[in-house]
Coordinates of C-alpha atoms in Angstrom, one line a residue:
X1 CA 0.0 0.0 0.0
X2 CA 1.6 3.4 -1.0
X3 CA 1.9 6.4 1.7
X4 CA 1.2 8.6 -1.1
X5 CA -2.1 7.7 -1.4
X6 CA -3.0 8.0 2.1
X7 CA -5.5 10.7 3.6
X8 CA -3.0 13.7 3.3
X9 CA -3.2 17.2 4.9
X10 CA -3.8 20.5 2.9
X11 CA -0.4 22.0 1.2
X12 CA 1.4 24.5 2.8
X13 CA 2.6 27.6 1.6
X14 CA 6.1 27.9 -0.6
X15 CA 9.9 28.2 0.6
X16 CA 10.4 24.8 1.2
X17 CA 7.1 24.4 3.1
X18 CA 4.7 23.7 0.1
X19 CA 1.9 26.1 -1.9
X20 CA -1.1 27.1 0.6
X21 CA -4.5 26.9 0.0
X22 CA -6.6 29.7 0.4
X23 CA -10.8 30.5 0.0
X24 CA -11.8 32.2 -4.0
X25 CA -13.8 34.9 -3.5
X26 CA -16.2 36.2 -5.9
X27 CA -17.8 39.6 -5.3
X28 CA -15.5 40.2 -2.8
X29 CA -12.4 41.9 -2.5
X30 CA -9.8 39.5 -4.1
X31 CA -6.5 38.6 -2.1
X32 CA -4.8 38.9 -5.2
X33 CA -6.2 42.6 -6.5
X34 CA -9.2 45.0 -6.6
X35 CA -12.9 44.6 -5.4
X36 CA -14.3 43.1 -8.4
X37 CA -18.5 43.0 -8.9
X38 CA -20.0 40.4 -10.7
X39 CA -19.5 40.4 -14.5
X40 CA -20.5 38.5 -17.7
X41 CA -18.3 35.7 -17.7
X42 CA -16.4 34.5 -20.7
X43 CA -18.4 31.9 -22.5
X44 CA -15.5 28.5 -22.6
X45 CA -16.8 25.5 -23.7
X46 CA -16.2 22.7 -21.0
X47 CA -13.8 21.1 -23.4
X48 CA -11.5 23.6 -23.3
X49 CA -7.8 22.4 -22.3
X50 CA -6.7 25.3 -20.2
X51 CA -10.4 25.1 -18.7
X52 CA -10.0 21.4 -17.7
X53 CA -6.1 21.8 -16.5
X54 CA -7.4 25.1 -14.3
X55 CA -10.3 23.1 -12.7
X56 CA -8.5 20.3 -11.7
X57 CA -5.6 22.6 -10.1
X58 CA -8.2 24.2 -8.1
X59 CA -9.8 21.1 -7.1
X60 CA -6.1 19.9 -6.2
X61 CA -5.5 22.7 -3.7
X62 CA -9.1 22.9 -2.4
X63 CA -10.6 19.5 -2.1
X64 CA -7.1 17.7 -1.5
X65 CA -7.6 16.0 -4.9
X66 CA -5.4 13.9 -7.0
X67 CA -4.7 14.8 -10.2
X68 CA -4.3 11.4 -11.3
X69 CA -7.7 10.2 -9.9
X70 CA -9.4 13.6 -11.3
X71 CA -8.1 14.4 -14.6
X72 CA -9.4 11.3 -16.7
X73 CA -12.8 11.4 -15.5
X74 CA -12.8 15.0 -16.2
X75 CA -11.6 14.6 -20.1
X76 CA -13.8 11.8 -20.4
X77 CA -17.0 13.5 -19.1
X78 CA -15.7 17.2 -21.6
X79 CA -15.4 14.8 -24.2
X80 CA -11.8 16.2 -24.5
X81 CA -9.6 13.2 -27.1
X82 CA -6.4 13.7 -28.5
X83 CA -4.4 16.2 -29.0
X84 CA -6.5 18.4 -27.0
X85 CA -6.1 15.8 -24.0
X86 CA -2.3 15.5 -24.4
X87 CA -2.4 19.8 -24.2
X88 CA -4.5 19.4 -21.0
X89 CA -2.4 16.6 -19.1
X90 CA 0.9 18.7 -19.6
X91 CA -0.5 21.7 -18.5
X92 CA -1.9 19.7 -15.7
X93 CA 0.9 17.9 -14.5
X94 CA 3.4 20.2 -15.5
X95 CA 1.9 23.0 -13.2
X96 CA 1.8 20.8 -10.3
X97 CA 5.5 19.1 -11.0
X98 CA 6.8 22.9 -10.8
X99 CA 4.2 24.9 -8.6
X100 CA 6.6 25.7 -5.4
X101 CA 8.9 27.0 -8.5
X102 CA 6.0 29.0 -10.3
X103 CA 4.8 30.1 -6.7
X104 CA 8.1 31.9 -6.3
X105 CA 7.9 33.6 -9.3
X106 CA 4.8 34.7 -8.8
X107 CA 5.6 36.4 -5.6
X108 CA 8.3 38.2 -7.1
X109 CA 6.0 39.3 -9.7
X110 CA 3.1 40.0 -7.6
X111 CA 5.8 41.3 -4.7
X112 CA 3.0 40.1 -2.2
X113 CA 2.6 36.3 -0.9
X114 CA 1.3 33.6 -2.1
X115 CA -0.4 33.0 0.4
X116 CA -2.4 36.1 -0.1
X117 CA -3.5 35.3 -3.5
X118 CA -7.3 33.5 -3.9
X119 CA -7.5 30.1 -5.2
X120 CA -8.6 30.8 -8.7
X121 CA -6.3 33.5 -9.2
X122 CA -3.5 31.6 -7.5
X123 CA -4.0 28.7 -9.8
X124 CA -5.0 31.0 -13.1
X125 CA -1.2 32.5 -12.8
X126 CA 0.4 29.0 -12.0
X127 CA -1.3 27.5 -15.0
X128 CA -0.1 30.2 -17.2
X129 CA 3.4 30.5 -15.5
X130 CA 3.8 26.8 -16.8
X131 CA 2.7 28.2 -20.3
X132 CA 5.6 31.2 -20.3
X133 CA 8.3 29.4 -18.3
X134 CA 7.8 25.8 -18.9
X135 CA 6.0 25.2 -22.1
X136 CA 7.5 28.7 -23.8
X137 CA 4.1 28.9 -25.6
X138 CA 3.8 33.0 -27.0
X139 CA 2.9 35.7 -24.6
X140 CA -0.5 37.0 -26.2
X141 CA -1.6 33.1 -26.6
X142 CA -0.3 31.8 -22.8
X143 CA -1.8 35.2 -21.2
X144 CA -5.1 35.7 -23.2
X145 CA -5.9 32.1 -22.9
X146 CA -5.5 31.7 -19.4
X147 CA -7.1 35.1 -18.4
X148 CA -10.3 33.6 -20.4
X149 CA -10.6 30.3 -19.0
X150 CA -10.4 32.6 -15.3
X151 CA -13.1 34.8 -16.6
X152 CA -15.1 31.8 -17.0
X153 CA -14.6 30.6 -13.6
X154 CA -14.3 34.0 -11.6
X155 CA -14.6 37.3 -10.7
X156 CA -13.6 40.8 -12.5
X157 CA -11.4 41.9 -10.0
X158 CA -9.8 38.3 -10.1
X159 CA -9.3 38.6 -14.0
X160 CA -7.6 42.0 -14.2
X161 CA -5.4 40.5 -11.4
X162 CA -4.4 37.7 -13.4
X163 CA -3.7 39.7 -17.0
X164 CA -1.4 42.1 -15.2
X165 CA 0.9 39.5 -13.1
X166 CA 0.9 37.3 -16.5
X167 CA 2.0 40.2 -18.5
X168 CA 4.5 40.7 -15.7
X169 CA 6.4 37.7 -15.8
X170 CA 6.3 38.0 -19.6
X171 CA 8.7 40.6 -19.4
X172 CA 11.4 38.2 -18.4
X173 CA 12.3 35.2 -20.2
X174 CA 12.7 31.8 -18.3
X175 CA 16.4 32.4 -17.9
X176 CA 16.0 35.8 -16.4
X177 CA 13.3 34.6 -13.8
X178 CA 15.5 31.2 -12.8
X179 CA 18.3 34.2 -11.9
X180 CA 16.1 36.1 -9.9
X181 CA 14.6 33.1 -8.0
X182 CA 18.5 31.5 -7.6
X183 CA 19.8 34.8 -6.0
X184 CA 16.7 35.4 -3.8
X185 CA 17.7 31.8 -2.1
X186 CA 21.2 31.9 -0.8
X187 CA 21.1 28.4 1.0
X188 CA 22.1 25.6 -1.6
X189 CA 19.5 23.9 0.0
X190 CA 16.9 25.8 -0.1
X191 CA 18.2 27.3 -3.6
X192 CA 17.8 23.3 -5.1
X193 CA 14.4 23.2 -3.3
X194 CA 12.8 26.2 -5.3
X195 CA 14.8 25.7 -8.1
X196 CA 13.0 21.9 -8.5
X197 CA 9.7 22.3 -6.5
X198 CA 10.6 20.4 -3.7
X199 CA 9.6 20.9 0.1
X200 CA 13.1 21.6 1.5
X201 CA 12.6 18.8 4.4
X202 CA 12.3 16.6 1.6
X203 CA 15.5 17.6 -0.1
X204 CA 17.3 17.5 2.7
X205 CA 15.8 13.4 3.2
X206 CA 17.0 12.5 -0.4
X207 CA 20.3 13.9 0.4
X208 CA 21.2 12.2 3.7
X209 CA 19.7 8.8 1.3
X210 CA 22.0 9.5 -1.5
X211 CA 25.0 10.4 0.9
X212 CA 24.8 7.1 2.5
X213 CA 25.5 5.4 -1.4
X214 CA 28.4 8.0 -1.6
X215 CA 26.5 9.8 -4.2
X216 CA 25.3 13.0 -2.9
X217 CA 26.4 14.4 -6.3
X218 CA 23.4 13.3 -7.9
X219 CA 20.8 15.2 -5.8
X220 CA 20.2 17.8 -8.6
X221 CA 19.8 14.9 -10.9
X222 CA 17.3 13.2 -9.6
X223 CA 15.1 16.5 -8.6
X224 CA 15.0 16.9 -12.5
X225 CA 14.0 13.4 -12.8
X226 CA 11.0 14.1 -10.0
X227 CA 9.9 16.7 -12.4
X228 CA 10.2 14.6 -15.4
X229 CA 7.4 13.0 -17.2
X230 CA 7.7 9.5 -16.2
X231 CA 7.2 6.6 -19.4
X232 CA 4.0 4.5 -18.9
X233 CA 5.7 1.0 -17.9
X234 CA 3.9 -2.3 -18.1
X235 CA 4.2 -5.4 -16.8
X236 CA 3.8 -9.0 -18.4
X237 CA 2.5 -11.2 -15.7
X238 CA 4.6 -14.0 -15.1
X239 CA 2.9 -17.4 -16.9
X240 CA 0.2 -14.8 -18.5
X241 CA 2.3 -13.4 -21.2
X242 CA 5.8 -13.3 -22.9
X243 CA 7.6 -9.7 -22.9
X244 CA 9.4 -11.4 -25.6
X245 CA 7.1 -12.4 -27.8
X246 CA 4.7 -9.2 -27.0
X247 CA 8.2 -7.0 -28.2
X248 CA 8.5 -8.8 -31.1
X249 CA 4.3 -8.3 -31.7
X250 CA 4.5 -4.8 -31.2
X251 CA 8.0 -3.2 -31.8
X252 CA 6.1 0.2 -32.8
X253 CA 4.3 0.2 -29.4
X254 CA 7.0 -1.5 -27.1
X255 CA 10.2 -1.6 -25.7
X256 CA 12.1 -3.5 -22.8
X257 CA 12.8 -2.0 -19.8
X258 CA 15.6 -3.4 -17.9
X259 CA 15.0 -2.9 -14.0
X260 CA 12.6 -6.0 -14.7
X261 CA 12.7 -9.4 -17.0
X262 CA 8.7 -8.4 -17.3
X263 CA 9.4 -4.8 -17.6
X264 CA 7.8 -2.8 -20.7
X265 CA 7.4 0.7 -22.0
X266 CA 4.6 1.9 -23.8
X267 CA 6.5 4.4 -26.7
X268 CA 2.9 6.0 -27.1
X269 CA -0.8 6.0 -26.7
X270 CA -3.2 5.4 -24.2
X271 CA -2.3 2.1 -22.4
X272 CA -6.2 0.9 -22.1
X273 CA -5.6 1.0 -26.3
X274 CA -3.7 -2.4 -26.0
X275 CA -5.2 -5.6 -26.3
X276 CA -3.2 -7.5 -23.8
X277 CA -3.7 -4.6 -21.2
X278 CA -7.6 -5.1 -21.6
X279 CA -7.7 -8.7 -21.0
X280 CA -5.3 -8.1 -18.4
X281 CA -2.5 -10.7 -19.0
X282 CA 0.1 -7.1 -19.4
X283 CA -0.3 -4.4 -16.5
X284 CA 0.6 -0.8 -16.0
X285 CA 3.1 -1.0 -13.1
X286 CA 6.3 0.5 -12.4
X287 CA 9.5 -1.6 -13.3
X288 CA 11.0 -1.4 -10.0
X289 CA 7.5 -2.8 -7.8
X290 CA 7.6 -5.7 -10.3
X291 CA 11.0 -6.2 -9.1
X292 CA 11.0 -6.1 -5.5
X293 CA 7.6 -8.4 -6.1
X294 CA 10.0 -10.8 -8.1
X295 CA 12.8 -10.4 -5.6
X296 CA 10.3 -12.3 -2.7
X297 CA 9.4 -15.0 -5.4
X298 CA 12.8 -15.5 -6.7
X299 CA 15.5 -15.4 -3.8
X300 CA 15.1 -18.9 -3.6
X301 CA 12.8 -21.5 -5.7
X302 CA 9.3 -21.5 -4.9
X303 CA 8.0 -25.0 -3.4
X304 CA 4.6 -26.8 -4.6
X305 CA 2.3 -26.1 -1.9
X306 CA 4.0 -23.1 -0.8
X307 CA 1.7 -20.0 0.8
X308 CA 2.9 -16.8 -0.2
X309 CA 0.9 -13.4 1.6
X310 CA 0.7 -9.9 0.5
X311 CA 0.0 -7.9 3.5
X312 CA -0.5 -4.4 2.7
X313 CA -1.6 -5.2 -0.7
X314 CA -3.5 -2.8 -2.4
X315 CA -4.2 -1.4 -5.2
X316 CA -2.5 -5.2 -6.1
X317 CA 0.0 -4.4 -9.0
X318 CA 2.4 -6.4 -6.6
X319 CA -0.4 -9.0 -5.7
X320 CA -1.2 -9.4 -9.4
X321 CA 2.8 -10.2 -9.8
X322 CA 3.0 -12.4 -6.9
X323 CA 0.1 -14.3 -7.4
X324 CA 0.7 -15.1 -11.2
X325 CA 4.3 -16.2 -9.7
X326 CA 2.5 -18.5 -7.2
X327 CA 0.2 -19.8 -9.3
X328 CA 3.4 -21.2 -12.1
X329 CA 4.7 -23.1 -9.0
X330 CA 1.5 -24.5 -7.3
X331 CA 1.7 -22.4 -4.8
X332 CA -1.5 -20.6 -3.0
X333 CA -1.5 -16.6 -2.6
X334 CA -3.6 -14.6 -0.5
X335 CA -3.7 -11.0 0.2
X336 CA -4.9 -8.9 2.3
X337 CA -6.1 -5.4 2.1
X338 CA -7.4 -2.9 5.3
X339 CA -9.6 -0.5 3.4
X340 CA -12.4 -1.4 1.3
X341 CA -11.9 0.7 -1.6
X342 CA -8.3 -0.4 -2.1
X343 CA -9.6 -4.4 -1.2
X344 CA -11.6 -4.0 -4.3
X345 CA -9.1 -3.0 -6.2
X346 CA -6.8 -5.6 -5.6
X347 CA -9.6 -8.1 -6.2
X348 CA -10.2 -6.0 -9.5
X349 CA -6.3 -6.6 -10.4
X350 CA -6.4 -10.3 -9.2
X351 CA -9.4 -11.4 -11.4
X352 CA -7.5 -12.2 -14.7
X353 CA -5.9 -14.8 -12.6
X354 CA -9.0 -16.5 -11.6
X355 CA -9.5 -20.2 -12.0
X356 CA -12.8 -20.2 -13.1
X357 CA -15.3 -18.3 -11.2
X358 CA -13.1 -18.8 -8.0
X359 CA -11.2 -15.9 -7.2
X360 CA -8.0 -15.3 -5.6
X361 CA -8.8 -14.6 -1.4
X362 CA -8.2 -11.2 0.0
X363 CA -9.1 -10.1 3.0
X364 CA -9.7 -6.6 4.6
X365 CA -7.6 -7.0 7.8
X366 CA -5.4 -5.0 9.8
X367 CA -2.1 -6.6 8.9
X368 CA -1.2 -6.4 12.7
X369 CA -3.5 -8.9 13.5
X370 CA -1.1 -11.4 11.0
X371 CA 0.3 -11.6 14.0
X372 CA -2.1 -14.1 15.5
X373 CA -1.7 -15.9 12.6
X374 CA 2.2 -17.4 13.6
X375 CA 4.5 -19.6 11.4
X376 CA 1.0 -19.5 8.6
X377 CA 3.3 -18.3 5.6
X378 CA 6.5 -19.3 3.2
X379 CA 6.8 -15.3 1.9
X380 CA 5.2 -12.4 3.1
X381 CA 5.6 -9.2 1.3
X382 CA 5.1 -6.3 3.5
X383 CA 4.4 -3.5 1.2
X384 CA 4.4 -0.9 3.6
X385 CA 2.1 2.3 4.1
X386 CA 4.7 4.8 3.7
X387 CA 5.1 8.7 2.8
X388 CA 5.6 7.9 -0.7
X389 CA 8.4 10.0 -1.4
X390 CA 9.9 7.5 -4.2
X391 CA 6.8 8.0 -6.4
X392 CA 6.8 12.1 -6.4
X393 CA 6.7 12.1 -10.6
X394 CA 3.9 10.1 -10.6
X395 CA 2.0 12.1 -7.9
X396 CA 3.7 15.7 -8.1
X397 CA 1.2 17.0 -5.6
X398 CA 2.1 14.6 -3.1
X399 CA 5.4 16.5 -2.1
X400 CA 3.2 19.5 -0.6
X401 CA 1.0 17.0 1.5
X402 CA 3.7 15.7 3.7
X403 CA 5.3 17.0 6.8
X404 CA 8.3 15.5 8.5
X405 CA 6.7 14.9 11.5
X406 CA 4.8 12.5 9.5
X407 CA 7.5 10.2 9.0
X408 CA 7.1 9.2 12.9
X409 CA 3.3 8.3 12.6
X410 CA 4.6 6.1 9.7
X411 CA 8.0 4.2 10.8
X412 CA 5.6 3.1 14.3
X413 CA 3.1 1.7 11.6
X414 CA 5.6 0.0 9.6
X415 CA 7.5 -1.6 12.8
X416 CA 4.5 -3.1 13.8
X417 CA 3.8 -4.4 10.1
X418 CA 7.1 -6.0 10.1
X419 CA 6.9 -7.4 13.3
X420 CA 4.1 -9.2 12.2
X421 CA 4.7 -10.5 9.4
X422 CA 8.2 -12.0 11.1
X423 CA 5.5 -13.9 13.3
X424 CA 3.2 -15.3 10.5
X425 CA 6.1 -16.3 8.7
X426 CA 7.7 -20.0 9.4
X427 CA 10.6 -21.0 10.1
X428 CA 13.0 -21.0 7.3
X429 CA 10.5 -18.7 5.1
X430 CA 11.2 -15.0 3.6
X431 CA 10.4 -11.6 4.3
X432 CA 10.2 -8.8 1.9
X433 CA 10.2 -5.4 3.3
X434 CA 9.2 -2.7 0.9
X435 CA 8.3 1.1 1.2
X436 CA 7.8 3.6 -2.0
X437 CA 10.2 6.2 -0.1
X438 CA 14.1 6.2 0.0
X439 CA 13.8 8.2 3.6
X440 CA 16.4 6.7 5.8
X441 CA 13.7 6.6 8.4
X442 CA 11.3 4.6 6.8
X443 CA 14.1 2.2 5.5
X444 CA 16.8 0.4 7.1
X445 CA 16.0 2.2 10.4
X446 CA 12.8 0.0 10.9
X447 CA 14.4 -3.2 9.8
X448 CA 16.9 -2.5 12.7
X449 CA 14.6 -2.0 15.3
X450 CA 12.7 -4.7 14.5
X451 CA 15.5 -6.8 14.2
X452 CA 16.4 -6.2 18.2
X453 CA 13.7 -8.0 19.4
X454 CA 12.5 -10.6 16.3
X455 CA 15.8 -11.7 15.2
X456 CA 16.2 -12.7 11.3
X457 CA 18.9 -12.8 8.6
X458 CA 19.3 -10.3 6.7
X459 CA 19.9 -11.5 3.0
X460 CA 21.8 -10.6 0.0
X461 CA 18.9 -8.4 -2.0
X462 CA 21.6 -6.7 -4.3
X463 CA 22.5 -10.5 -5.2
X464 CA 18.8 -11.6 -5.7
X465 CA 18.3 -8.1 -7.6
X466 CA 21.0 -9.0 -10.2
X467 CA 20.1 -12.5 -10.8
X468 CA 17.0 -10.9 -12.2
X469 CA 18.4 -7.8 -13.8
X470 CA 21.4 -8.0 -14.2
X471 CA 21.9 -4.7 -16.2
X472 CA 21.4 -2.8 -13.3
X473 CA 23.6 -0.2 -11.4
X474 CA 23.2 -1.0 -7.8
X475 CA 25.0 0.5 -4.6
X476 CA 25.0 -2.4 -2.1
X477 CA 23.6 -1.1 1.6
X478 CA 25.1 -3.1 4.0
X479 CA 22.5 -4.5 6.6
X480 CA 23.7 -6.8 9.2
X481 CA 25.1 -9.4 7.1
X482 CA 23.4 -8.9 3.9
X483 CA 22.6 -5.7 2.1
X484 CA 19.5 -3.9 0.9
X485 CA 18.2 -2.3 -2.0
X486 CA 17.2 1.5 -3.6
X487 CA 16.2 2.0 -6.8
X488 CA 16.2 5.6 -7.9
X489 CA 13.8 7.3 -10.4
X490 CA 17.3 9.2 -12.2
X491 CA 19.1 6.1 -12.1
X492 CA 17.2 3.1 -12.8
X493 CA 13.7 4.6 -14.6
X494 CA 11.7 3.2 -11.5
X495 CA 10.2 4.9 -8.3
X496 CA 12.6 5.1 -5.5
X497 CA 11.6 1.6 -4.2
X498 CA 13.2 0.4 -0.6
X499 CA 13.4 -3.1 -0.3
X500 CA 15.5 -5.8 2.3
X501 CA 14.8 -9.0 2.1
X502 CA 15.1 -11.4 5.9
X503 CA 15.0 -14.8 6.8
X504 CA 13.5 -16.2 9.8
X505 CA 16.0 -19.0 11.6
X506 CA 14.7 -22.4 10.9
X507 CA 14.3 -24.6 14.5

């Protein structure tokens, strides 16, 4: 289960601490300008791009939406298709990968805070920021455009707001305003944090992960990649389908990724356009969760009979993985799921693999209570609730809805996850410990502590990682005798995914 999508709190307002939410106000005076009456409102067809991209940015900030749950439905129900819907997912996403970085512009350009600026105005000059700074579109189309799709949504006041601040950071090209912002942040910390849109609590937790590899050099490098549009990877389940014979099918649609033996990229197109992802024998799923899934199933060969558990396993791209492992080797898979929604949708992601009209079990269970459950399992995979810092290109508004005192909440959580799993596991059997989220914290410091008072082996995951990819450029983390594994977005192509793999002792 990924910490990212977790009930989050409301975004916080810029340097380092996030964008802030704040109340639109029409009629009234706006935080961003004049008192502005009522007007005649621009007349935008709902299938407008910018319209879409501004409505889901608002809902973003004010309902604690995520984009990726809100944007589909909202092209599909617009009837926006094509090109149109590729203009209205990059301004989407693009805003949102850059808005701590658009928010400091804006204050410059405003010379008020953020903070003081109305939600439709706020997100009207962050959309068209994106348009100037990020996308370079011209001035006259980026600021007349946006100040439209505003008029349709807001207030008079709120619209003359928006055109001047717009035609204010027009003046500047993207060069000029990246100076500005640089010198207004002496801290190199703080300076990268702006620079790349990242909370600088967060910055500082992907250095301190990188400087334990010896690579601290690469924290610029993978900021960019946060803000980088990831590739759609799929996965071909394991006995379901052949990423070699699908890449020789489809050259003009696929190629192989190399974090995973199942990995694919989509080169283009909607991934729902693919046969094989319809009947669900190929999945969309990250190339580094389908390894760490694999890592459980492959550190050692899996037994007939064997019974393999996914304990924190929704939405179920790993359970869909694990599963169509377990059911190659006659082995039986269960997983287990706390909230209903996310039980469904492992269930949903588990169906292909039916046998008939008998579907895979998964139960809605705190995983604590595993616990009662000792010596039940061969492999548990503890896929832990976590802040869901590896995934930040795939959920750019994620970054804004964590605090660090979070992180406390969390490791507790995952201890007692652990812990539990170590007891419902037999004697002899493996562990898999997993979070979405390089934090130190959330990593190797809970596998210590949990280590002091259920004592396990700590295996070779580097070793297991390369017998299954063997192309990949891995910095073995020692951990008691063995070592553990993090995959980077800028390094490998995957999510930053944690993973240590532990035996228990056999009698």
């Amino acid at each position: 289960m990924s910490g990212a999508d977790r009930p989050s709190r409301p975004p916080r307002s810029n340097r380092g601490r996030g964008p802030a939410r704040a109340n639109a106000s029409n009629g009234q005076r706006d935080r961003g300008g004049r008192r502005g009456g009522q007007h005649r409102r621009v007349q935008i067809a709902e299938s407008n791009p910018r319209l879409v991209a501004l409505d889901v940015l608002i809902a973003v900030e004010r309902d604690d939406a995520y984009a990726n749950l809100l944007l589909r439905p909202r092209l599909d129900a617009a009837g926006v298709t094509g090109a149109d819907a590729a203009l209205a997912t990059e301004l989407t996403y693009g805003t949102l990968r850059l808005i701590g970085y658009y928010d400091a512009v804006i204050e410059l350009a405003a010379q008020r805070e953020i903070t003081d600026i109305d939600t439709l105005a706020k997100n009207a000059l962050r959309l068209g920021a994106h348009q100037l700074l990020g996308m370079r579109t011209k001035t006259h189309a980026a600021v007349n455009e946006t100040v439209n799709v505003a008029s349709a949504r807001g207030s008079r006041g709120a619209v003359g707001f928006i055109n001047a601040i717009l035609r204010r950071i027009a003046e500047r090209t993207p060069e000029q305003w990246h100076e500005a912002i640089l010198a207004a942040h002496p801290d190199p910390i703080e300076r990268l944090a702006v620079a790349h849109s990242h909370p600088v609590w967060i910055v500082r937790a992907l250095r301190d992960a990188l400087d334990i590899e010896g690579r601290v050099d690469e924290l610029e490098t993978l900021l960019v990649a946060d803000n980088d549009n990831p590739a759609v990877q799929l996965v071909a389940l394991p006995g379901r389908a052949d990423r070699e014979e699908l890449l020789a099918a489809h050259p003009d649609v696929l190629t192989a990724e190399t974090a995973s033996p199942t990995a694919l990229r989509l080169r283009h197109g909607d991934p729902i356009d693919f046969a094989p992802v319809r009947e669900g024998t190929v999945r969309v799923q990250d190339a580094g969760s389908q390894l760490v899934a694999l890592a459980l199933t492959r550190v050692t060969p899996i037994a007939a009979g064997e019974r393999i558990l996914d304990l924190c396993a929704g939405p179920g791209g790993k359970s869909a993985v694990l599963a169509a492992e377990a059911l190659r080797h006659d082995a039986e898979f269960q997983a287990n799921e706390v909230t209903p929604a996310r039980a469904k949708l492992v269930r949903d992601a588990l169906r292909p693999l039916a046998n008939g009209d008998e579907e895979l079990p998964v139960t809605e269970l705190d995983g604590r209570v595993y616990a009662e459950q000792p010596e039940s399992f061969d492999r548990v995979l503890v896929d832990a609730p976590c802040s869901g810092l590896g995934a930040l290109r795939r959920r750019p508004e994620a970054r804004w809805r964590k605090r660090p005192e979070d992180i406390a909440e969390l490791t507790q959580l995952q201890e007692e996850l652990l812990a539990a799993a170590i007891i419902a596991t037999k004697p002899g059997g493996v562990i898999a410990y997993v979070t979405c989220s390089p934090h130190l914290a959330e990593t190797a410091a809970v596998v210590r502590r949990v280590m002091r008072s259920h004592p396990v082996a700590v295996l070779d995951a580097v070793a297991t990682c390369l017998s299954i990819a063997p192309e990949l450029d891995l910095v073995p983390r020692q951990l008691g005798e063995g070592t553990a594994v993090q995959l980077w977005p800028h390094r490998h192509g995957t999510d930053a995914m944690f993973l240590t793999l532990l035996r228990k002792p056999s009698r």
